[in-house]
């Protein structure tokens, strides 16, 4: 008896979520990601200078190097006459998550190392989700390959951060 009402609510919810999805060009999505990566480079540089030990200083150096590696990867892609691919329009949920991530990172500037590491992981995971969402929304071979490369680089980087955070936690509690 309530099934038609539930189906109707589901349809309205689905339609509402589809309407809030924006279409952006790939180059604009990459610009949103670049904004967070630039923020992360500055964040890592500040925290590297005031790191309480060599492990954390090394981690923040790795974050800076990782962001430079991603930048080089994207520069290579753009120089390979792929600019037409970057003009491709795809469905994208927006950059709210990236903006919230930067706000959260700004708020942990003076907090304990564990909280800084936690928020750094959240930020890096947000970038991974951006690349995965973009890859899911495109069928162009060049873009599939680009986002697959970005996903692999980002996933490897996340594992390194998680390992470092784990090692730091063990070091602090021993």
Tab-separated table of N, CA and C in Angstrom:
chain	number	residue	atom	x	y	z
A	1	UNK	N	0.815	-1.185	0.000
A	1	UNK	CA	0.000	0.000	0.000
A	1	UNK	C	0.868	1.262	0.000
A	2	UNK	N	1.989	1.258	0.708
A	2	UNK	CA	2.879	2.415	0.742
A	2	UNK	C	3.920	2.377	-0.367
A	3	UNK	N	3.947	1.258	-1.104
A	3	UNK	CA	4.983	1.108	-2.131
A	3	UNK	C	4.972	2.225	-3.164
A	4	UNK	N	3.807	2.639	-3.729
A	4	UNK	CA	3.844	3.735	-4.707
A	4	UNK	C	4.380	5.034	-4.112
A	5	UNK	N	4.084	5.315	-2.851
A	5	UNK	CA	4.582	6.528	-2.216
A	5	UNK	C	6.100	6.460	-2.089
A	6	UNK	N	6.627	5.292	-1.662
A	6	UNK	CA	8.061	5.136	-1.534
A	6	UNK	C	8.748	5.233	-2.892
A	7	UNK	N	8.152	4.612	-3.914
A	7	UNK	CA	8.742	4.697	-5.250
A	7	UNK	C	8.755	6.146	-5.728
A	8	UNK	N	7.662	6.872	-5.440
A	8	UNK	CA	7.570	8.266	-5.864
A	8	UNK	C	8.637	9.111	-5.165
A	9	UNK	N	8.829	8.881	-3.852
A	9	UNK	CA	9.861	9.610	-3.108
A	9	UNK	C	11.248	9.276	-3.652
A	10	UNK	N	11.467	7.993	-3.965
A	10	UNK	CA	12.752	7.586	-4.514
A	10	UNK	C	13.004	8.289	-5.846
A	11	UNK	N	11.989	8.321	-6.695
A	11	UNK	CA	12.134	8.975	-8.000
A	11	UNK	C	12.449	10.456	-7.824
A	12	UNK	N	11.746	11.118	-6.898
A	12	UNK	CA	11.999	12.543	-6.669
A	12	UNK	C	13.413	12.757	-6.123
A	13	UNK	N	13.843	11.879	-5.225
A	13	UNK	CA	15.191	11.988	-4.685
A	13	UNK	C	16.241	11.776	-5.769
A	14	UNK	N	15.985	10.796	-6.636
A	14	UNK	CA	16.910	10.519	-7.725
A	14	UNK	C	16.965	11.691	-8.694
A	15	UNK	N	15.807	12.228	-9.019
A	15	UNK	CA	15.752	13.371	-9.923
A	15	UNK	C	16.453	14.577	-9.299
A	16	UNK	N	16.210	14.808	-8.020
A	16	UNK	CA	16.848	15.934	-7.330
A	16	UNK	C	18.361	15.778	-7.332
A	17	UNK	N	18.836	14.546	-7.088
A	17	UNK	CA	20.292	14.367	-7.083
A	17	UNK	C	20.866	14.514	-8.481
A	18	UNK	N	20.139	14.108	-9.500
A	18	UNK	CA	20.613	14.294	-10.867
A	18	UNK	C	20.638	15.767	-11.247
A	19	UNK	N	19.664	16.516	-10.762
A	19	UNK	CA	19.614	17.931	-11.084
A	19	UNK	C	20.749	18.711	-10.415
A	20	UNK	N	21.216	18.210	-9.269
A	20	UNK	CA	22.303	18.917	-8.589
A	20	UNK	C	23.667	18.549	-9.168
A	21	UNK	N	23.716	17.528	-10.004
A	21	UNK	CA	24.974	17.161	-10.646
A	21	UNK	C	25.248	18.164	-11.757
A	22	UNK	N	26.432	18.693	-11.760
A	22	UNK	CA	26.812	19.671	-12.770
A	22	UNK	C	27.575	18.975	-13.892
A	23	UNK	N	27.609	19.618	-15.018
A	23	UNK	CA	28.459	19.177	-16.113
A	23	UNK	C	29.599	20.169	-16.206
A	24	UNK	N	30.799	19.644	-16.155
A	24	UNK	CA	31.991	20.479	-16.253
A	24	UNK	C	32.919	19.895	-17.303
A	25	UNK	N	33.739	20.753	-17.857
A	25	UNK	CA	34.769	20.247	-18.747
A	25	UNK	C	35.866	19.607	-17.894
A	26	UNK	N	36.514	18.615	-18.455
A	26	UNK	CA	37.572	17.915	-17.734
A	26	UNK	C	38.622	18.897	-17.242
A	27	UNK	N	38.955	19.884	-18.067
A	27	UNK	CA	39.976	20.856	-17.645
A	27	UNK	C	39.541	21.601	-16.380
A	28	UNK	N	38.244	21.856	-16.210
A	28	UNK	CA	37.757	22.543	-15.015
A	28	UNK	C	37.823	21.642	-13.784
A	29	UNK	N	37.543	20.371	-13.972
A	29	UNK	CA	37.653	19.412	-12.866
A	29	UNK	C	39.105	19.322	-12.416
A	30	UNK	N	40.008	19.263	-13.393
A	30	UNK	CA	41.429	19.210	-13.061
A	30	UNK	C	41.894	20.495	-12.382
A	31	UNK	N	41.294	21.620	-12.746
A	31	UNK	CA	41.625	22.889	-12.078
A	31	UNK	C	41.172	22.876	-10.618
A	32	UNK	N	39.990	22.295	-10.367
A	32	UNK	CA	39.515	22.173	-8.978
A	32	UNK	C	40.484	21.304	-8.175
A	33	UNK	N	40.911	20.192	-8.770
A	33	UNK	CA	41.856	19.304	-8.087
A	33	UNK	C	43.190	20.020	-7.880
A	34	UNK	N	43.620	20.801	-8.871
A	34	UNK	CA	44.876	21.548	-8.756
A	34	UNK	C	44.815	22.544	-7.607
A	35	UNK	N	43.664	23.138	-7.403
A	35	UNK	CA	43.499	24.095	-6.302
A	35	UNK	C	43.785	23.408	-4.961
A	36	UNK	N	43.248	22.209	-4.772
A	36	UNK	CA	43.509	21.471	-3.533
A	36	UNK	C	44.969	21.026	-3.482
A	37	UNK	N	45.525	20.567	-4.593
A	37	UNK	CA	46.924	20.130	-4.593
A	37	UNK	C	47.859	21.291	-4.258
A	38	UNK	N	47.575	22.483	-4.786
A	38	UNK	CA	48.377	23.663	-4.458
A	38	UNK	C	48.271	23.962	-2.963
A	39	UNK	N	47.062	23.870	-2.442
A	39	UNK	CA	46.842	24.073	-1.008
A	39	UNK	C	47.647	23.049	-0.208
A	40	UNK	N	47.625	21.785	-0.653
A	40	UNK	CA	48.349	20.722	0.046
A	40	UNK	C	49.859	20.957	0.029
A	41	UNK	N	50.379	21.472	-1.072
A	41	UNK	CA	51.818	21.780	-1.135
A	41	UNK	C	52.185	22.812	-0.072
A	42	UNK	N	51.394	23.872	0.026
A	42	UNK	CA	51.643	24.896	1.039
A	42	UNK	C	51.479	24.352	2.447
A	43	UNK	N	50.448	23.555	2.646
A	43	UNK	CA	50.176	22.924	3.937
A	43	UNK	C	51.369	22.054	4.340
A	44	UNK	N	51.837	21.237	3.408
A	44	UNK	CA	52.960	20.334	3.695
A	44	UNK	C	54.232	21.123	3.991
A	45	UNK	N	54.443	22.184	3.252
A	45	UNK	CA	55.641	23.001	3.474
A	45	UNK	C	55.634	23.616	4.876
A	46	UNK	N	54.482	24.165	5.275
A	46	UNK	CA	54.376	24.767	6.618
A	46	UNK	C	54.615	23.717	7.706
A	47	UNK	N	54.007	22.552	7.537
A	47	UNK	CA	54.127	21.517	8.569
A	47	UNK	C	55.493	20.839	8.545
A	48	UNK	N	56.134	20.811	7.396
A	48	UNK	CA	57.479	20.248	7.342
A	48	UNK	C	58.434	21.093	8.180
A	49	UNK	N	58.294	22.406	8.093
A	49	UNK	CA	59.172	23.311	8.853
A	49	UNK	C	59.006	23.145	10.356
A	50	UNK	N	57.788	22.836	10.804
A	50	UNK	CA	57.578	22.728	12.253
A	50	UNK	C	57.342	21.289	12.724
A	51	UNK	N	57.733	20.319	11.888
A	51	UNK	CA	57.555	18.907	12.242
A	51	UNK	C	58.328	18.574	13.510
A	52	UNK	N	57.706	17.760	14.346
A	52	UNK	CA	58.309	17.418	15.633
A	52	UNK	C	59.373	16.332	15.524
A	53	UNK	N	59.457	15.661	14.354
A	53	UNK	CA	60.492	14.633	14.182
A	53	UNK	C	60.762	14.414	12.686
A	54	UNK	N	61.792	13.628	12.409
A	54	UNK	CA	62.208	13.392	11.025
A	54	UNK	C	61.161	12.612	10.226
A	55	UNK	N	60.442	11.718	10.883
A	55	UNK	CA	59.416	10.934	10.186
A	55	UNK	C	58.353	11.862	9.603
A	56	UNK	N	57.854	12.779	10.416
A	56	UNK	CA	56.840	13.715	9.930
A	56	UNK	C	57.406	14.668	8.890
A	57	UNK	N	58.615	15.154	9.107
A	57	UNK	CA	59.243	16.047	8.128
A	57	UNK	C	59.374	15.331	6.789
A	58	UNK	N	59.766	14.058	6.823
A	58	UNK	CA	59.874	13.267	5.596
A	58	UNK	C	58.526	13.066	4.927
A	59	UNK	N	57.492	12.835	5.715
A	59	UNK	CA	56.149	12.669	5.162
A	59	UNK	C	55.711	13.940	4.438
A	60	UNK	N	55.906	15.075	5.067
A	60	UNK	CA	55.480	16.323	4.437
A	60	UNK	C	56.314	16.630	3.185
A	61	UNK	N	57.586	16.221	3.189
A	61	UNK	CA	58.403	16.355	1.983
A	61	UNK	C	57.827	15.462	0.875
A	62	UNK	N	57.415	14.243	1.239
A	62	UNK	CA	56.806	13.330	0.260
A	62	UNK	C	55.520	13.915	-0.317
A	63	UNK	N	54.734	14.574	0.529
A	63	UNK	CA	53.483	15.186	0.037
A	63	UNK	C	53.822	16.252	-1.002
A	64	UNK	N	54.799	17.078	-0.712
A	64	UNK	CA	55.193	18.121	-1.669
A	64	UNK	C	55.678	17.497	-2.982
A	65	UNK	N	56.492	16.460	-2.889
A	65	UNK	CA	57.006	15.797	-4.093
A	65	UNK	C	55.884	15.124	-4.881
A	66	UNK	N	54.958	14.528	-4.166
A	66	UNK	CA	53.813	13.880	-4.816
A	66	UNK	C	53.004	14.896	-5.609
A	67	UNK	N	52.738	16.029	-5.026
A	67	UNK	CA	51.951	17.052	-5.710
A	67	UNK	C	52.689	17.557	-6.957
A	68	UNK	N	54.010	17.654	-6.868
A	68	UNK	CA	54.802	18.047	-8.042
A	68	UNK	C	54.746	16.962	-9.119
A	69	UNK	N	54.761	15.694	-8.706
A	69	UNK	CA	54.681	14.577	-9.653
A	69	UNK	C	53.356	14.611	-10.406
A	70	UNK	N	52.269	14.855	-9.690
A	70	UNK	CA	50.963	14.945	-10.345
A	70	UNK	C	50.930	16.113	-11.324
A	71	UNK	N	51.526	17.214	-10.938
A	71	UNK	CA	51.575	18.379	-11.815
A	71	UNK	C	52.334	18.055	-13.106
A	72	UNK	N	53.470	17.354	-12.973
A	72	UNK	CA	54.241	16.961	-14.162
A	72	UNK	C	53.435	16.022	-15.055
A	73	UNK	N	52.729	15.093	-14.445
A	73	UNK	CA	51.894	14.144	-15.194
A	73	UNK	C	50.847	14.889	-16.017
A	74	UNK	N	50.194	15.848	-15.399
A	74	UNK	CA	49.167	16.628	-16.098
A	74	UNK	C	49.777	17.530	-17.164
A	75	UNK	N	50.942	18.080	-16.884
A	75	UNK	CA	51.625	18.907	-17.891
A	75	UNK	C	51.974	18.083	-19.124
A	76	UNK	N	52.457	16.855	-18.896
A	76	UNK	CA	52.769	15.959	-20.016
A	76	UNK	C	51.525	15.670	-20.839
A	77	UNK	N	50.440	15.383	-20.155
A	77	UNK	CA	49.189	15.071	-20.844
A	77	UNK	C	48.742	16.255	-21.698
A	78	UNK	N	48.826	17.439	-21.148
A	78	UNK	CA	48.386	18.632	-21.865
A	78	UNK	C	49.299	18.956	-23.043
A	79	UNK	N	50.575	18.615	-22.951
A	79	UNK	CA	51.492	18.921	-24.044
A	79	UNK	C	51.419	17.884	-25.164
A	80	UNK	N	50.752	16.774	-24.941
A	80	UNK	CA	50.634	15.710	-25.947
A	80	UNK	C	49.454	15.929	-26.881
A	81	UNK	N	49.108	17.165	-27.184
A	81	UNK	CA	47.975	17.471	-28.068
A	81	UNK	C	46.666	16.871	-27.561
A	82	UNK	N	46.507	16.814	-26.261
A	82	UNK	CA	45.310	16.234	-25.657
A	82	UNK	C	44.315	17.307	-25.243
A	83	UNK	N	44.569	18.538	-25.662
A	83	UNK	CA	43.706	19.625	-25.203
A	83	UNK	C	42.260	19.430	-25.637
A	84	UNK	N	42.049	18.729	-26.759
A	84	UNK	CA	40.674	18.451	-27.198
A	84	UNK	C	39.968	17.593	-26.161
A	85	UNK	N	40.672	16.604	-25.609
A	85	UNK	CA	40.087	15.746	-24.581
A	85	UNK	C	39.718	16.537	-23.337
A	86	UNK	N	40.524	17.546	-23.036
A	86	UNK	CA	40.267	18.349	-21.845
A	86	UNK	C	39.017	19.209	-21.991
A	87	UNK	N	38.556	19.391	-23.206
A	87	UNK	CA	37.334	20.155	-23.472
A	87	UNK	C	36.078	19.308	-23.285
A	88	UNK	N	36.257	18.005	-23.074
A	88	UNK	CA	35.134	17.081	-22.918
A	88	UNK	C	34.298	17.455	-21.695
A	89	UNK	N	32.998	17.448	-21.875
A	89	UNK	CA	32.070	17.729	-20.780
A	89	UNK	C	31.676	16.413	-20.139
A	90	UNK	N	31.757	16.353	-18.802
A	90	UNK	CA	31.308	15.165	-18.078
A	90	UNK	C	30.503	15.595	-16.853
A	91	UNK	N	29.693	14.657	-16.403
A	91	UNK	CA	28.886	14.932	-15.212
A	91	UNK	C	29.792	14.870	-13.991
A	92	UNK	N	29.662	15.859	-13.133
A	92	UNK	CA	30.537	15.966	-11.973
A	92	UNK	C	29.736	16.564	-10.813
A	93	UNK	N	29.834	15.959	-9.619
A	93	UNK	CA	29.000	16.416	-8.505
A	93	UNK	C	29.404	17.763	-7.915
A	94	UNK	N	30.490	18.334	-8.338
A	94	UNK	CA	30.884	19.640	-7.834
A	94	UNK	C	32.112	19.568	-6.963
A	95	UNK	N	32.589	20.729	-6.577
A	95	UNK	CA	33.830	20.784	-5.803
A	95	UNK	C	33.605	21.101	-4.332
A	96	UNK	N	32.377	20.932	-3.859
A	96	UNK	CA	32.092	21.214	-2.449
A	96	UNK	C	33.003	20.423	-1.517
A	97	UNK	N	33.208	19.147	-1.839
A	97	UNK	CA	34.039	18.308	-0.974
A	97	UNK	C	35.467	18.845	-0.918
A	98	UNK	N	35.986	19.305	-2.046
A	98	UNK	CA	37.348	19.829	-2.056
A	98	UNK	C	37.446	21.114	-1.239
A	99	UNK	N	36.437	21.962	-1.346
A	99	UNK	CA	36.418	23.200	-0.554
A	99	UNK	C	36.332	22.878	0.938
A	100	UNK	N	35.484	21.920	1.306
A	100	UNK	CA	35.354	21.530	2.709
A	100	UNK	C	36.659	20.938	3.232
A	101	UNK	N	37.343	20.203	2.365
A	101	UNK	CA	38.617	19.604	2.747
A	101	UNK	C	39.643	20.678	3.068
A	102	UNK	N	39.718	21.706	2.236
A	102	UNK	CA	40.667	22.791	2.492
A	102	UNK	C	40.321	23.526	3.779
A	103	UNK	N	39.038	23.706	4.032
A	103	UNK	CA	38.600	24.350	5.269
A	103	UNK	C	39.003	23.510	6.480
A	104	UNK	N	38.808	22.196	6.384
A	104	UNK	CA	39.181	21.303	7.488
A	104	UNK	C	40.680	21.313	7.731
A	105	UNK	N	41.456	21.312	6.654
A	105	UNK	CA	42.907	21.347	6.812
A	105	UNK	C	43.360	22.656	7.444
A	106	UNK	N	42.726	23.745	7.066
A	106	UNK	CA	43.079	25.037	7.658
A	106	UNK	C	42.813	25.036	9.154
A	107	UNK	N	41.776	24.331	9.566
A	107	UNK	CA	41.389	24.319	10.979
A	107	UNK	C	42.343	23.498	11.843
A	108	UNK	N	43.113	22.578	11.239
A	108	UNK	CA	44.005	21.738	12.047
A	108	UNK	C	45.422	22.289	12.117
A	109	UNK	N	45.616	23.469	11.610
A	109	UNK	CA	46.965	24.028	11.518
A	109	UNK	C	47.722	23.977	12.840
A	110	UNK	N	47.057	24.187	13.935
A	110	UNK	CA	47.740	24.233	15.228
A	110	UNK	C	47.373	23.054	16.129
A	111	UNK	N	46.815	21.999	15.561
A	111	UNK	CA	46.401	20.860	16.378
A	111	UNK	C	47.505	19.809	16.453
A	112	UNK	N	47.213	18.751	17.181
A	112	UNK	CA	48.161	17.658	17.381
A	112	UNK	C	48.491	16.979	16.048
A	113	UNK	N	49.671	16.382	16.015
A	113	UNK	CA	50.138	15.723	14.796
A	113	UNK	C	49.156	14.659	14.292
A	114	UNK	N	48.554	13.909	15.209
A	114	UNK	CA	47.621	12.852	14.799
A	114	UNK	C	46.436	13.431	14.031
A	115	UNK	N	45.927	14.564	14.476
A	115	UNK	CA	44.798	15.203	13.801
A	115	UNK	C	45.229	15.752	12.444
A	116	UNK	N	46.424	16.284	12.372
A	116	UNK	CA	46.948	16.784	11.100
A	116	UNK	C	47.057	15.632	10.103
A	117	UNK	N	47.604	14.500	10.556
A	117	UNK	CA	47.737	13.336	9.675
A	117	UNK	C	46.374	12.819	9.228
A	118	UNK	N	45.427	12.799	10.142
A	118	UNK	CA	44.072	12.337	9.814
A	118	UNK	C	43.455	13.229	8.736
A	119	UNK	N	43.554	14.531	8.904
A	119	UNK	CA	42.968	15.454	7.925
A	119	UNK	C	43.724	15.407	6.588
A	120	UNK	N	45.018	15.178	6.651
A	120	UNK	CA	45.793	15.027	5.417
A	120	UNK	C	45.323	13.803	4.640
A	121	UNK	N	45.095	12.704	5.336
A	121	UNK	CA	44.571	11.499	4.681
A	121	UNK	C	43.204	11.759	4.060
A	122	UNK	N	42.351	12.468	4.769
A	122	UNK	CA	41.016	12.792	4.252
A	122	UNK	C	41.130	13.622	2.975
A	123	UNK	N	42.050	14.580	2.969
A	123	UNK	CA	42.235	15.431	1.793
A	123	UNK	C	42.736	14.621	0.605
A	124	UNK	N	43.696	13.758	0.842
A	124	UNK	CA	44.239	12.936	-0.243
A	124	UNK	C	43.187	11.949	-0.761
A	125	UNK	N	42.337	11.441	0.132
A	125	UNK	CA	41.241	10.552	-0.280
A	125	UNK	C	40.225	11.315	-1.134
A	126	UNK	N	40.005	12.580	-0.798
A	126	UNK	CA	39.072	13.397	-1.590
A	126	UNK	C	39.587	13.548	-3.016
A	127	UNK	N	40.882	13.746	-3.185
A	127	UNK	CA	41.451	13.832	-4.534
A	127	UNK	C	41.281	12.517	-5.281
A	128	UNK	N	41.490	11.412	-4.588
A	128	UNK	CA	41.311	10.101	-5.220
A	128	UNK	C	39.873	9.941	-5.707
A	129	UNK	N	38.912	10.358	-4.889
A	129	UNK	CA	37.500	10.263	-5.297
A	129	UNK	C	37.211	11.126	-6.527
A	130	UNK	N	37.809	12.307	-6.590
A	130	UNK	CA	37.617	13.182	-7.756
A	130	UNK	C	38.072	12.462	-9.015
A	131	UNK	N	39.268	11.877	-8.963
A	131	UNK	CA	39.798	11.189	-10.140
A	131	UNK	C	38.928	9.977	-10.510
A	132	UNK	N	38.474	9.238	-9.505
A	132	UNK	CA	37.627	8.069	-9.778
A	132	UNK	C	36.284	8.496	-10.370
A	133	UNK	N	35.677	9.532	-9.805
A	133	UNK	CA	34.391	10.007	-10.329
A	133	UNK	C	34.538	10.471	-11.770
A	134	UNK	N	35.597	11.192	-12.047
A	134	UNK	CA	35.813	11.681	-13.408
A	134	UNK	C	36.042	10.516	-14.364
A	135	UNK	N	36.805	9.533	-13.928
A	135	UNK	CA	37.058	8.373	-14.794
A	135	UNK	C	35.756	7.621	-15.089
A	136	UNK	N	34.898	7.489	-14.091
A	136	UNK	CA	33.627	6.790	-14.276
A	136	UNK	C	32.712	7.513	-15.260
A	137	UNK	N	32.881	8.813	-15.392
A	137	UNK	CA	31.973	9.618	-16.214
A	137	UNK	C	32.450	9.805	-17.652
A	138	UNK	N	33.606	9.279	-17.981
A	138	UNK	CA	34.100	9.466	-19.344
A	138	UNK	C	34.309	8.132	-20.037
A	139	UNK	N	34.108	8.149	-21.335
A	139	UNK	CA	34.376	6.954	-22.122
A	139	UNK	C	35.536	7.191	-23.092
A	140	UNK	N	36.043	8.407	-23.147
A	140	UNK	CA	37.159	8.724	-24.040
A	140	UNK	C	38.414	7.997	-23.559
A	141	UNK	N	39.039	7.262	-24.462
A	141	UNK	CA	40.205	6.450	-24.113
A	141	UNK	C	41.332	7.269	-23.490
A	142	UNK	N	41.650	8.425	-24.065
A	142	UNK	CA	42.717	9.275	-23.531
A	142	UNK	C	42.431	9.689	-22.099
A	143	UNK	N	41.176	10.058	-21.837
A	143	UNK	CA	40.819	10.491	-20.486
A	143	UNK	C	40.788	9.310	-19.522
A	144	UNK	N	40.325	8.159	-19.987
A	144	UNK	CA	40.352	6.962	-19.147
A	144	UNK	C	41.779	6.671	-18.700
A	145	UNK	N	42.720	6.760	-19.638
A	145	UNK	CA	44.124	6.493	-19.323
A	145	UNK	C	44.691	7.551	-18.377
A	146	UNK	N	44.362	8.805	-18.622
A	146	UNK	CA	44.831	9.875	-17.741
A	146	UNK	C	44.345	9.644	-16.318
A	147	UNK	N	43.045	9.427	-16.161
A	147	UNK	CA	42.509	9.272	-14.809
A	147	UNK	C	42.987	7.984	-14.161
A	148	UNK	N	43.214	6.938	-14.944
A	148	UNK	CA	43.768	5.704	-14.386
A	148	UNK	C	45.173	5.966	-13.831
A	149	UNK	N	45.973	6.720	-14.561
A	149	UNK	CA	47.319	7.073	-14.093
A	149	UNK	C	47.232	7.897	-12.809
A	150	UNK	N	46.354	8.896	-12.802
A	150	UNK	CA	46.189	9.734	-11.601
A	150	UNK	C	45.714	8.907	-10.413
A	151	UNK	N	44.810	7.977	-10.660
A	151	UNK	CA	44.295	7.105	-9.589
A	151	UNK	C	45.423	6.240	-9.032
A	152	UNK	N	46.234	5.660	-9.905
A	152	UNK	CA	47.336	4.812	-9.452
A	152	UNK	C	48.339	5.608	-8.621
A	153	UNK	N	48.706	6.785	-9.110
A	153	UNK	CA	49.664	7.628	-8.381
A	153	UNK	C	49.090	8.019	-7.021
A	154	UNK	N	47.815	8.424	-7.017
A	154	UNK	CA	47.179	8.875	-5.779
A	154	UNK	C	46.999	7.721	-4.794
A	155	UNK	N	46.628	6.563	-5.292
A	155	UNK	CA	46.430	5.398	-4.433
A	155	UNK	C	47.757	4.990	-3.776
A	156	UNK	N	48.820	4.983	-4.540
A	156	UNK	CA	50.144	4.658	-4.000
A	156	UNK	C	50.539	5.670	-2.921
A	157	UNK	N	50.285	6.937	-3.201
A	157	UNK	CA	50.592	8.006	-2.247
A	157	UNK	C	49.790	7.837	-0.950
A	158	UNK	N	48.520	7.496	-1.077
A	158	UNK	CA	47.680	7.285	0.113
A	158	UNK	C	48.221	6.150	0.972
A	159	UNK	N	48.646	5.074	0.335
A	159	UNK	CA	49.220	3.950	1.101
A	159	UNK	C	50.473	4.404	1.857
A	160	UNK	N	51.302	5.218	1.200
A	160	UNK	CA	52.512	5.722	1.873
A	160	UNK	C	52.159	6.574	3.089
A	161	UNK	N	51.172	7.447	2.936
A	161	UNK	CA	50.759	8.294	4.064
A	161	UNK	C	50.198	7.438	5.188
A	162	UNK	N	49.351	6.474	4.848
A	162	UNK	CA	48.753	5.602	5.866
A	162	UNK	C	49.837	4.818	6.604
A	163	UNK	N	50.835	4.313	5.876
A	163	UNK	CA	51.936	3.589	6.521
A	163	UNK	C	52.722	4.497	7.445
A	164	UNK	N	52.979	5.704	6.991
A	164	UNK	CA	53.719	6.666	7.815
A	164	UNK	C	52.915	7.025	9.070
A	165	UNK	N	51.617	7.246	8.895
A	165	UNK	CA	50.762	7.582	10.037
A	165	UNK	C	50.737	6.432	11.042
A	166	UNK	N	50.684	5.211	10.538
A	166	UNK	CA	50.697	4.041	11.411
A	166	UNK	C	52.021	3.939	12.160
A	167	UNK	N	53.114	4.126	11.434
A	167	UNK	CA	54.438	4.084	12.058
A	167	UNK	C	54.583	5.184	13.107
A	168	UNK	N	54.050	6.360	12.800
A	168	UNK	CA	54.106	7.477	13.746
A	168	UNK	C	53.303	7.146	14.999
A	169	UNK	N	52.105	6.566	14.798
A	169	UNK	CA	51.277	6.186	15.938
A	169	UNK	C	51.953	5.146	16.815
A	170	UNK	N	52.602	4.169	16.199
A	170	UNK	CA	53.336	3.143	16.964
A	170	UNK	C	54.505	3.757	17.716
A	171	UNK	N	55.195	4.670	17.065
A	171	UNK	CA	56.344	5.329	17.676
A	171	UNK	C	55.903	6.148	18.905
A	172	UNK	N	54.782	6.835	18.795
A	172	UNK	CA	54.307	7.690	19.881
A	172	UNK	C	53.808	6.865	21.069
A	173	UNK	N	53.287	5.675	20.796
A	173	UNK	CA	52.702	4.865	21.873
A	173	UNK	C	53.664	3.812	22.420
A	174	UNK	N	54.911	3.855	21.989
A	174	UNK	CA	55.853	2.866	22.517
A	174	UNK	C	56.858	3.484	23.453
